CSV table of C-alpha atoms in Angstrom, one decimal:
chain,number,residue,atom,x,y,z
G,9,MET,CA,0.0,0.0,0.0
G,10,LYS,CA,1.3,3.5,-0.8
G,11,PHE,CA,1.1,6.7,1.3
G,12,SER,CA,0.8,9.8,-0.8
G,13,HIS,CA,0.5,13.4,0.0
G,14,LYS,CA,1.0,16.3,-2.4
G,15,LYS,CA,4.1,15.4,-4.5
G,16,PHE,CA,5.5,12.8,-2.0
G,17,SER,CA,4.7,9.2,-2.1
G,18,CYS,CA,6.2,6.1,-0.4
G,19,ASP,CA,5.6,2.4,0.4
G,20,THR,CA,4.2,1.3,3.7
G,21,GLU,CA,4.1,-1.8,5.7
G,22,ILE,CA,1.1,-2.4,8.0
G,23,TYR,CA,1.3,-4.6,11.0
G,24,TYR,CA,-1.8,-5.6,13.0
G,25,LYS,CA,-2.1,-7.0,16.6
G,26,ASP,CA,-5.7,-7.2,17.8
G,27,LYS,CA,-7.0,-3.7,17.1
G,28,ASP,CA,-3.5,-2.1,17.4
G,29,ILE,CA,-1.8,-0.9,14.1
G,30,ILE,CA,1.9,0.0,13.2
G,31,VAL,CA,2.6,1.6,10.0
G,32,ARG,CA,6.1,1.8,8.6
G,33,PHE,CA,6.9,4.4,5.9
G,34,PHE,CA,9.7,3.5,3.5
G,35,ASP,CA,11.1,3.4,0.0
G,36,SER,CA,10.8,-0.2,-1.3
G,37,SER,CA,13.5,0.5,-4.0
G,38,LYS,CA,16.1,0.8,-1.2
G,39,GLU,CA,15.1,-2.6,0.3
G,40,GLN,CA,17.7,-5.4,-0.4
G,41,GLU,CA,16.8,-8.6,-2.1
G,42,GLU,CA,17.7,-11.8,-0.4
G,43,ASP,CA,20.7,-12.4,-2.8
G,44,ASP,CA,22.2,-9.1,-1.9
G,45,ILE,CA,22.5,-10.0,1.8
G,46,ILE,CA,25.6,-12.2,1.2
G,47,ASN,CA,27.3,-9.0,0.1
G,48,LEU,CA,27.4,-5.7,1.9
G,49,VAL,CA,24.3,-5.1,3.8
G,50,ILE,CA,22.9,-1.6,4.1
G,51,VAL,CA,19.6,-1.6,5.9
G,52,ASP,CA,17.6,1.7,5.2
G,53,PRO,CA,15.6,2.6,8.2
G,54,GLY,CA,12.9,4.3,6.1
G,55,TYR,CA,11.0,7.5,6.9
G,56,GLY,CA,9.6,6.4,10.3
G,57,TYR,CA,6.6,4.7,11.8
G,58,LEU,CA,3.4,5.4,13.6
G,59,CYS,CA,1.7,3.1,16.2
G,60,LEU,CA,-2.0,3.3,17.1
G,61,LYS,CA,-2.5,1.4,20.4
G,62,TYR,CA,-6.0,0.9,21.9
G,63,LYS,CA,-6.3,1.4,25.6
G,64,GLY,CA,-9.9,1.3,26.9
G,65,ASP,CA,-11.8,4.3,25.5
G,66,ALA,CA,-8.7,5.8,23.9
G,67,ALA,CA,-6.3,5.1,21.2
G,68,PRO,CA,-3.0,7.0,21.7
G,69,LEU,CA,-1.0,7.5,18.6
G,70,SER,CA,2.8,7.7,18.8
G,71,GLY,CA,5.8,7.3,16.5
G,72,PHE,CA,8.9,8.8,14.8
G,73,LEU,CA,8.9,10.5,11.4
G,74,ASP,CA,11.7,11.8,9.4
G,75,GLU,CA,11.4,15.6,9.4
G,76,ASP,CA,13.1,15.9,6.0
G,77,VAL,CA,10.1,14.1,4.6
G,78,PHE,CA,7.2,15.1,7.0
G,79,SER,CA,8.4,18.7,6.8
G,80,SER,CA,5.2,20.4,7.8
G,81,ASP,CA,2.0,19.9,9.8
G,82,ASP,CA,-0.1,19.0,6.7
G,83,TYR,CA,2.2,16.1,5.9
G,84,ILE,CA,2.0,14.8,9.5
G,85,ASP,CA,-1.8,15.3,9.5
G,86,ALA,CA,-1.9,13.3,6.3
G,87,ALA,CA,0.1,10.5,8.0
G,88,ILE,CA,-2.2,10.5,11.0
G,89,SER,CA,-5.2,10.4,8.8
G,90,PHE,CA,-3.6,7.4,6.8
G,91,ILE,CA,-3.4,5.3,10.0
G,92,GLU,CA,-6.8,6.3,11.3
G,93,VAL,CA,-8.4,5.2,7.9
G,94,LEU,CA,-6.7,1.8,8.5
G,95,SER,CA,-8.5,1.5,11.8
G,96,PRO,CA,-12.3,1.7,11.5
G,97,ASN,CA,-12.5,1.9,15.4
G,98,SER,CA,-10.5,5.1,15.6
G,99,LYS,CA,-13.3,7.4,14.8
G,100,TYR,CA,-15.2,6.2,17.9
G,101,VAL,CA,-12.4,6.8,20.5
G,102,TYR,CA,-10.3,9.7,21.7
G,103,THR,CA,-7.0,9.7,19.9
G,104,PRO,CA,-4.3,11.8,21.5
G,105,TYR,CA,-1.0,11.8,19.8
G,106,HIS,CA,2.8,12.4,20.4
G,107,ILE,CA,4.9,12.1,17.2
G,108,THR,CA,8.7,12.8,17.5
G,109,LEU,CA,10.3,14.3,14.4
G,110,PHE,CA,13.9,13.1,13.8
G,111,LYS,CA,16.8,14.2,11.6
G,112,GLN,CA,19.2,11.5,10.6
G,113,THR,CA,22.7,12.6,11.6
G,114,GLY,CA,24.7,9.3,11.4
G,115,PHE,CA,24.6,5.6,11.9
G,116,ILE,CA,26.4,2.6,13.4
G,117,GLU,CA,26.6,-0.6,11.6
G,118,TYR,CA,27.6,-4.2,12.0
G,119,ASN,CA,27.2,-6.6,8.9
G,120,GLY,CA,29.7,-9.4,9.5
G,121,GLU,CA,31.7,-8.3,6.5
G,122,TYR,CA,34.5,-6.4,8.3
């Protein structure tokens, strides 16, 4: 399934556990194929994720989104709407949210090659 807003579009993976939902935003063209794993492995972290977790009469929404992609409130609102549409129960409960915007500054890596 694709997430699209204005001129930006990316792939998503959606994970369900009971009524809870996690959505991962990423670029599938950067995902490695199984045959590539025997060589140098570079795992792209994607653009972030959102988690909608039901707790009684509420469904808090949290997550991390890359601020280079989700650069304004309307992009963040579109991501929130995207996960709420995936959860038909979300329109009947209180959904407070706390989303952390992050900027990638570096990485650490171990891939067994060196």
